[in-house]
mmCIF file of C-alpha atoms in Angstrom:
data_model
loop_
_atom_site.group_PDB
_atom_site.id
_atom_site.type_symbol
_atom_site.label_atom_id
_atom_site.label_comp_id
_atom_site.label_asym_id
_atom_site.label_seq_id
_atom_site.Cartn_x
_atom_site.Cartn_y
_atom_site.Cartn_z
ATOM 1 C CA UNK A 1 38.577 -47.703 59.754
ATOM 2 C CA UNK A 2 37.433 -44.197 58.945
ATOM 3 C CA UNK A 3 34.241 -43.588 56.968
ATOM 4 C CA UNK A 4 34.322 -42.259 53.396
ATOM 5 C CA UNK A 5 33.070 -38.777 54.336
ATOM 6 C CA UNK A 6 34.810 -36.701 56.986
ATOM 7 C CA UNK A 7 34.499 -33.193 58.349
ATOM 8 C CA UNK A 8 37.516 -31.735 60.105
ATOM 9 C CA UNK A 9 37.861 -28.540 62.081
ATOM 10 C CA UNK A 10 41.336 -27.010 62.329
ATOM 11 C CA UNK A 11 42.749 -24.183 64.394
ATOM 12 C CA UNK A 12 46.040 -22.731 65.443
ATOM 13 C CA UNK A 13 47.145 -20.290 68.082
ATOM 14 C CA UNK A 14 50.343 -18.640 69.209
ATOM 15 C CA UNK A 15 51.016 -17.152 72.619
ATOM 16 C CA UNK A 16 52.474 -14.590 72.473
ATOM 17 C CA UNK A 17 51.900 -13.830 68.803
ATOM 18 C CA UNK A 18 54.409 -13.644 67.148
ATOM 19 C CA UNK A 19 57.388 -15.457 68.582
ATOM 20 C CA UNK A 20 55.796 -17.615 71.243
ATOM 21 C CA UNK A 21 54.520 -21.157 71.286
ATOM 22 C CA UNK A 22 52.510 -22.029 68.166
ATOM 23 C CA UNK A 23 50.067 -24.896 68.605
ATOM 24 C CA UNK A 24 48.053 -26.578 65.865
ATOM 25 C CA UNK A 25 44.935 -28.667 66.422
ATOM 26 C CA UNK A 26 42.332 -30.651 64.526
ATOM 27 C CA UNK A 27 39.107 -32.480 65.307
ATOM 28 C CA UNK A 28 37.676 -35.055 62.868
ATOM 29 C CA UNK A 29 33.958 -35.847 62.782
ATOM 30 C CA UNK A 30 31.856 -38.286 60.831
ATOM 31 C CA UNK A 31 28.585 -37.243 59.208
ATOM 32 C CA UNK A 32 26.626 -37.895 62.421
ATOM 33 C CA UNK A 33 28.818 -35.415 64.385
ATOM 34 C CA UNK A 34 30.691 -38.110 66.288
ATOM 35 C CA UNK A 35 34.285 -37.164 67.093
ATOM 36 C CA UNK A 36 36.564 -39.772 65.513
ATOM 37 C CA UNK A 37 39.963 -38.236 66.269
ATOM 38 C CA UNK A 38 41.581 -35.109 67.626
ATOM 39 C CA UNK A 39 45.104 -33.911 68.231
ATOM 40 C CA UNK A 40 47.101 -30.836 69.095
ATOM 41 C CA UNK A 41 50.840 -30.321 68.833
ATOM 42 C CA UNK A 42 53.397 -27.595 69.316
ATOM 43 C CA UNK A 43 54.437 -26.806 65.755
ATOM 44 C CA UNK A 44 56.825 -23.891 66.301
ATOM 45 C CA UNK A 45 58.335 -22.353 69.389
ATOM 46 C CA UNK A 46 60.210 -19.141 70.215
ATOM 47 C CA UNK A 47 61.117 -18.243 66.627
ATOM 48 C CA UNK A 48 60.013 -15.368 64.383
ATOM 49 C CA UNK A 49 58.012 -17.934 62.350
ATOM 50 C CA UNK A 50 55.936 -18.851 65.410
ATOM 51 C CA UNK A 51 52.697 -17.052 64.535
ATOM 52 C CA UNK A 52 49.005 -17.809 64.578
ATOM 53 C CA UNK A 53 49.037 -17.985 60.770
ATOM 54 C CA UNK A 54 51.844 -20.565 60.872
ATOM 55 C CA UNK A 55 49.877 -22.588 63.433
ATOM 56 C CA UNK A 56 46.739 -22.483 61.240
ATOM 57 C CA UNK A 57 48.642 -23.864 58.238
ATOM 58 C CA UNK A 58 50.419 -26.447 60.377
ATOM 59 C CA UNK A 59 47.027 -27.639 61.683
ATOM 60 C CA UNK A 60 45.963 -28.582 58.156
ATOM 61 C CA UNK A 61 49.273 -30.360 57.555
ATOM 62 C CA UNK A 62 48.933 -32.211 60.886
ATOM 63 C CA UNK A 63 45.408 -33.275 59.877
ATOM 64 C CA UNK A 64 46.477 -34.483 56.436
ATOM 65 C CA UNK A 65 49.390 -36.453 57.879
ATOM 66 C CA UNK A 66 46.887 -38.136 60.208
ATOM 67 C CA UNK A 67 44.766 -39.047 57.150
ATOM 68 C CA UNK A 68 47.660 -39.977 54.822
ATOM 69 C CA UNK A 69 46.380 -43.517 54.091
ATOM 70 C CA UNK A 70 42.682 -42.586 54.029
ATOM 71 C CA UNK A 71 40.653 -42.050 50.868
ATOM 72 C CA UNK A 72 37.343 -40.300 50.704
ATOM 73 C CA UNK A 73 35.681 -36.892 50.760
ATOM 74 C CA UNK A 74 37.171 -34.427 53.235
ATOM 75 C CA UNK A 75 35.718 -31.065 54.210
ATOM 76 C CA UNK A 76 38.024 -28.885 56.300
ATOM 77 C CA UNK A 77 36.521 -26.009 58.267
ATOM 78 C CA UNK A 78 38.590 -23.131 59.600
ATOM 79 C CA UNK A 79 37.948 -19.742 61.162
ATOM 80 C CA UNK A 80 41.046 -18.301 59.436
ATOM 81 C CA UNK A 81 40.063 -16.392 56.307
ATOM 82 C CA UNK A 82 43.735 -16.078 55.366
ATOM 83 C CA UNK A 83 44.246 -19.851 55.475
ATOM 84 C CA UNK A 84 41.055 -20.640 53.574
ATOM 85 C CA UNK A 85 41.592 -18.110 50.791
ATOM 86 C CA UNK A 86 45.289 -18.888 50.372
ATOM 87 C CA UNK A 87 44.732 -22.658 50.228
ATOM 88 C CA UNK A 88 42.034 -22.063 47.610
ATOM 89 C CA UNK A 89 44.606 -19.970 45.728
ATOM 90 C CA UNK A 90 42.260 -16.961 45.871
ATOM 91 C CA UNK A 91 44.691 -14.808 47.850
ATOM 92 C CA UNK A 92 48.404 -14.515 47.272
ATOM 93 C CA UNK A 93 50.741 -16.105 49.806
ATOM 94 C CA UNK A 94 53.940 -14.049 50.173
ATOM 95 C CA UNK A 95 55.492 -15.269 53.417
ATOM 96 C CA UNK A 96 58.248 -17.842 52.690
ATOM 97 C CA UNK A 97 57.492 -20.004 55.737
ATOM 98 C CA UNK A 98 53.770 -20.068 54.895
ATOM 99 C CA UNK A 99 54.513 -20.840 51.237
ATOM 100 C CA UNK A 100 56.573 -23.811 52.435
ATOM 101 C CA UNK A 101 53.655 -25.105 54.520
ATOM 102 C CA UNK A 102 51.130 -24.440 51.753
ATOM 103 C CA UNK A 103 53.244 -26.403 49.283
ATOM 104 C CA UNK A 104 53.651 -29.265 51.777
ATOM 105 C CA UNK A 105 49.856 -29.377 52.141
ATOM 106 C CA UNK A 106 49.341 -29.452 48.384
ATOM 107 C CA UNK A 107 52.120 -32.068 48.011
ATOM 108 C CA UNK A 108 50.206 -34.459 50.294
ATOM 109 C CA UNK A 109 47.872 -35.040 47.314
ATOM 110 C CA UNK A 110 44.856 -35.530 49.548
ATOM 111 C CA UNK A 111 41.878 -33.800 47.953
ATOM 112 C CA UNK A 112 39.834 -31.609 50.254
ATOM 113 C CA UNK A 113 37.342 -28.804 50.260
ATOM 114 C CA UNK A 114 38.099 -25.971 52.696
ATOM 115 C CA UNK A 115 35.432 -23.667 54.104
ATOM 116 C CA UNK A 116 35.533 -20.601 56.310
ATOM 117 C CA UNK A 117 33.381 -20.686 59.451
ATOM 118 C CA UNK A 118 32.886 -18.180 62.273
ATOM 119 C CA UNK A 119 35.113 -18.749 65.324
ATOM 120 C CA UNK A 120 32.096 -19.681 67.491
ATOM 121 C CA UNK A 121 31.560 -22.742 65.250
ATOM 122 C CA UNK A 122 35.142 -23.884 65.805
ATOM 123 C CA UNK A 123 35.155 -24.080 69.594
ATOM 124 C CA UNK A 124 36.629 -27.557 70.148
ATOM 125 C CA UNK A 125 39.647 -27.099 67.848
ATOM 126 C CA UNK A 126 40.076 -23.567 69.208
ATOM 127 C CA UNK A 127 40.099 -24.854 72.782
ATOM 128 C CA UNK A 128 42.603 -27.605 71.920
ATOM 129 C CA UNK A 129 45.032 -25.123 70.410
ATOM 130 C CA UNK A 130 44.644 -22.444 73.088
ATOM 131 C CA UNK A 131 44.872 -24.816 76.066
ATOM 132 C CA UNK A 132 48.281 -26.029 74.971
ATOM 133 C CA UNK A 133 49.663 -22.482 74.605
ATOM 134 C CA UNK A 134 48.522 -21.468 78.068
ATOM 135 C CA UNK A 135 49.294 -24.680 79.981
ATOM 136 C CA UNK A 136 51.559 -24.222 83.006
ATOM 137 C CA UNK A 137 55.125 -25.426 82.556
#
């Protein structure tokens, strides 16, 4: 059972960007900095929608799907200013495929706070997403 307070780091990458393999990743911590869960998945591949921005959004959706039956206080940290500001509704989202993901995130009805962090503070989620896009076939 997960504790009531969670901190999650999300990241996405696409190689090449755009049009390559988009991978989304998350890492969930408790308040004592213990890793409770982590995952990375290919979320788009070889399409015009396969971008780093798509992968960033898909990482949040992947995280929320993982937490669908959980209730508590969730802080999400991301190094994507675009993602953070658009999910806070501070910046306009114009791209149809990102609007679709944003709406799916909001439709999950899981309350969260999202914060921007520098990339160097997001190293584990960053590594999870980048390793999968550069893995040999």
